[in-house]
Structure formats: structure tokens, C-alpha cells
Short mmCIF file of N, CA and C in Angstrom, two decimals:
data_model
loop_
_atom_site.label_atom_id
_atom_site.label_comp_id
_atom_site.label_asym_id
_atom_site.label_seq_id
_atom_site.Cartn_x
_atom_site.Cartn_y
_atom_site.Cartn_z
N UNK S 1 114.59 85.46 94.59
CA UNK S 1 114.72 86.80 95.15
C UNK S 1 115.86 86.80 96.15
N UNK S 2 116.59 87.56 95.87
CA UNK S 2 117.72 88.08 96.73
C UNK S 2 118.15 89.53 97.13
N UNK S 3 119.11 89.48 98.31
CA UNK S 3 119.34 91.18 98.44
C UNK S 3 119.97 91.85 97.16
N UNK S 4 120.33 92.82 96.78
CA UNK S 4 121.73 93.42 96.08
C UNK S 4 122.66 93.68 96.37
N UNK S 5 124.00 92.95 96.63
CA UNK S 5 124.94 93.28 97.70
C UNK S 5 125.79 94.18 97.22
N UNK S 6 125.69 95.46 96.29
CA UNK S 6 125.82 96.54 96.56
C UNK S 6 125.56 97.53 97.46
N UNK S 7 124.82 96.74 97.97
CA UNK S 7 124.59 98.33 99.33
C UNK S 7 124.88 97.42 100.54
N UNK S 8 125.76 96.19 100.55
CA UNK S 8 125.68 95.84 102.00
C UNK S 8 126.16 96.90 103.12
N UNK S 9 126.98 98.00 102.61
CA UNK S 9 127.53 99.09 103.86
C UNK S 9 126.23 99.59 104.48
N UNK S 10 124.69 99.24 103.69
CA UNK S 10 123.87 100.42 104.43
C UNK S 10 123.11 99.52 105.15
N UNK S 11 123.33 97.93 105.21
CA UNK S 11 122.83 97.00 105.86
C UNK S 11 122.52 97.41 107.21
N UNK S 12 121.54 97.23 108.25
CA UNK S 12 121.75 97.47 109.65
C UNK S 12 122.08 98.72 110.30
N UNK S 13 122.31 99.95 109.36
CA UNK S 13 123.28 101.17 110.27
C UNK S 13 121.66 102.15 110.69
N UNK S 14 120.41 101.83 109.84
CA UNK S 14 119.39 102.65 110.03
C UNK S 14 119.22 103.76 109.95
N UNK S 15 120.16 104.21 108.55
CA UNK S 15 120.53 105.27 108.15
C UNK S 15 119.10 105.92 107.17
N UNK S 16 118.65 104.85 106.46
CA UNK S 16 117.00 105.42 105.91
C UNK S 16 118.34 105.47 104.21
N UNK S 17 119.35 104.90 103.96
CA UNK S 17 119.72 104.90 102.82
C UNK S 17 120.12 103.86 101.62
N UNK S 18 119.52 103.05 102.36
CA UNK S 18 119.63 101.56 101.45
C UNK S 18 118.49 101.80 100.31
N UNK S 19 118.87 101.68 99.06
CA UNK S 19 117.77 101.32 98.22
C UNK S 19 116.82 100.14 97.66
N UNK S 20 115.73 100.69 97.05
CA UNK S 20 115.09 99.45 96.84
C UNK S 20 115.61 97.88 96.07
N UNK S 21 115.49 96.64 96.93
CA UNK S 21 116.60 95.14 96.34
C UNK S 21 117.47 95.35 97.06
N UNK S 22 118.35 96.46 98.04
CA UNK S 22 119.14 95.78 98.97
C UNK S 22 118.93 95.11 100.36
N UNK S 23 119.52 95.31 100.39
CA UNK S 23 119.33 94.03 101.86
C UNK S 23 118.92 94.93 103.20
N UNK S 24 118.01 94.23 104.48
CA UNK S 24 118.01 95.27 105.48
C UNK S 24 117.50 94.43 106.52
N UNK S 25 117.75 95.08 107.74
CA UNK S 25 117.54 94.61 109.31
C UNK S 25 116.22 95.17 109.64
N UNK S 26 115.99 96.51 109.30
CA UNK S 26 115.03 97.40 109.65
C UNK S 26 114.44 98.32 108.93
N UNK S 27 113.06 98.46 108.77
CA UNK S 27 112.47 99.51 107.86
C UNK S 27 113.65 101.16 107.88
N UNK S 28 113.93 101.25 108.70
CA UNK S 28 115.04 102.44 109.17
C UNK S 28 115.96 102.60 108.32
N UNK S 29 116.15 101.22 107.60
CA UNK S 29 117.58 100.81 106.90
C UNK S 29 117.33 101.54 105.65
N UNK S 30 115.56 101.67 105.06
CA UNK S 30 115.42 101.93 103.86
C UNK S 30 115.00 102.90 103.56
N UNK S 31 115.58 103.77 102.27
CA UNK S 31 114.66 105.18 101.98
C UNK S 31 113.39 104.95 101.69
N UNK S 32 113.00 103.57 100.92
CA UNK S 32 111.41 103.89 101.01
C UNK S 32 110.53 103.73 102.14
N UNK S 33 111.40 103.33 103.32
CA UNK S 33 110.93 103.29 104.77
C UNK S 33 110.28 101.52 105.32
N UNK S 34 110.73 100.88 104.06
CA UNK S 34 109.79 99.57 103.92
C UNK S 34 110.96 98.50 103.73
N UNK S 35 111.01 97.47 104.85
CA UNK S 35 112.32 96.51 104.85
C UNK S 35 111.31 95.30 104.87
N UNK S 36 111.03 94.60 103.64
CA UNK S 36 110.02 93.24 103.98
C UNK S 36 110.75 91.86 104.25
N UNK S 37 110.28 91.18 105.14
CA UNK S 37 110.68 89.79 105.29
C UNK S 37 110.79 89.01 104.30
N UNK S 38 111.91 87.96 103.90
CA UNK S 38 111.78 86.90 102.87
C UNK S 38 111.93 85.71 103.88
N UNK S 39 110.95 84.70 103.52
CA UNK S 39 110.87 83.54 104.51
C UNK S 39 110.62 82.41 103.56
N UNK S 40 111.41 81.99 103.15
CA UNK S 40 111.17 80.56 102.09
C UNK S 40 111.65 79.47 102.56
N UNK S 41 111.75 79.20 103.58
CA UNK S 41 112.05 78.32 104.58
C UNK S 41 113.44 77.74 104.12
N UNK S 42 114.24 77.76 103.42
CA UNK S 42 115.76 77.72 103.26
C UNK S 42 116.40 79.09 103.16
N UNK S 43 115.56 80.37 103.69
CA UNK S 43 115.80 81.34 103.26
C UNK S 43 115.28 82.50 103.99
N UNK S 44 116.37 83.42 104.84
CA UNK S 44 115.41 84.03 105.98
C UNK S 44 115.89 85.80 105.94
N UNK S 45 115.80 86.81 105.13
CA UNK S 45 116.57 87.29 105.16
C UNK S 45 115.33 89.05 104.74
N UNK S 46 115.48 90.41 104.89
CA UNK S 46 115.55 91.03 104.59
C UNK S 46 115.44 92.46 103.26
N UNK S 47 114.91 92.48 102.78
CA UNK S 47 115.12 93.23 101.39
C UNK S 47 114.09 94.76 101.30
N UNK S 48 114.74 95.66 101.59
CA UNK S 48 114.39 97.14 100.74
C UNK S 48 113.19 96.87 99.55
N UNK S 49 111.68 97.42 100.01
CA UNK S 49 110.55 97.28 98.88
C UNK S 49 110.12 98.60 98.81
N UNK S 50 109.58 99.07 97.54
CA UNK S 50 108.52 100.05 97.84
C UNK S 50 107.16 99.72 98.42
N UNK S 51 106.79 100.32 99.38
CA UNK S 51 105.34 99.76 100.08
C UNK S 51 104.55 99.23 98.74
N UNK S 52 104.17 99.89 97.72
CA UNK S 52 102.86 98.73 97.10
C UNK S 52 103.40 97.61 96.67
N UNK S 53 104.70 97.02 96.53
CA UNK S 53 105.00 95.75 96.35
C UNK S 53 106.25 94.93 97.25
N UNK S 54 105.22 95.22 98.73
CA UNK S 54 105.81 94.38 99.41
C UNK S 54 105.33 93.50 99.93
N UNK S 55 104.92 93.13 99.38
CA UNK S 55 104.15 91.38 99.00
C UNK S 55 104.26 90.50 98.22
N UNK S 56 104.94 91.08 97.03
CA UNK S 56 105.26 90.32 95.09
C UNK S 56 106.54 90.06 95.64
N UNK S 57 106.69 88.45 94.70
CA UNK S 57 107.66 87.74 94.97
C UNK S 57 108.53 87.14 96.09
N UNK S 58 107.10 86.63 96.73
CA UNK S 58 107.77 85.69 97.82
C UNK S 58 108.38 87.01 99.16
N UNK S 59 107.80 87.98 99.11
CA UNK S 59 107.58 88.93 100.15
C UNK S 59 106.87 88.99 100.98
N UNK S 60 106.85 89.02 102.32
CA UNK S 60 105.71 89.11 103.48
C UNK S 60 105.55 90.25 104.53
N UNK S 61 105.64 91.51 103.60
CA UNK S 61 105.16 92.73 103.96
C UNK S 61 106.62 93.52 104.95
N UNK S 62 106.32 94.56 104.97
CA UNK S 62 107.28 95.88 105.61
C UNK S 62 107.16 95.34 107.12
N UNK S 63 108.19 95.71 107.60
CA UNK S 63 108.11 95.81 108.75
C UNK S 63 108.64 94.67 109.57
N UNK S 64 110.41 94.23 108.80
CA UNK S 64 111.33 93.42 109.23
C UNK S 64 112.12 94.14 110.15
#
């Protein structure tokens, strides 16, 4: 699992326009309002979910 670095411009600005698979700092970042943590311990980063699957695939819920 990785971001989509097509939307890195909406990375961080907390615009609410990053879509779901891109990358994010803050739930703010995303239109579905849901930015979940990826923590795979070589791996610390961000990603745009829809709330019911932000948990699948090595996801640890909204609210990065």
C-alpha cells in the first residue's frame, strides 16, 4: 500500500480535495474527510480512505 502521487499538490494544504489512495497529513486533506495512518514499521506515512475501509490493508483508522 502506497499513496497515489497524483495528487501530491493536495498533500497537507487541508483543502478537503485529495482523493481516495492519495496521500495526506490530515483528515482536512481529504474529501472523504478520512486520512488513515500506514505504520509498517519501514513505513510511516498517510493515505485518503473511505471511512468503512479504513482499516483494510495494513490501515489503522482515520484520523492522521
Amino acid at each position: 500500500l502506497k499513496p497515489d502521487v497524483n495528487g501530491e499538490d493536495e498533500v497537507g494544504n487541508g483543502q478537503g480535495r485529495q482523493f481516495i489512495t492519495g496521500g495526506c497529513t490530515s483528515d482536512n486533506d481529504c474529501a472523504s474527510g478520512c486520512c488513515a495512518v500506514v505504520n509498517s514499521g519501514s513505513a510511516f506515512f498517510g493515505i485518503c480512505s473511505g471511512p468503512l475501509a479504513n482499516f483494510q490493508n495494513g490501515k489503522q483508522g482515520c484520523g492522521f
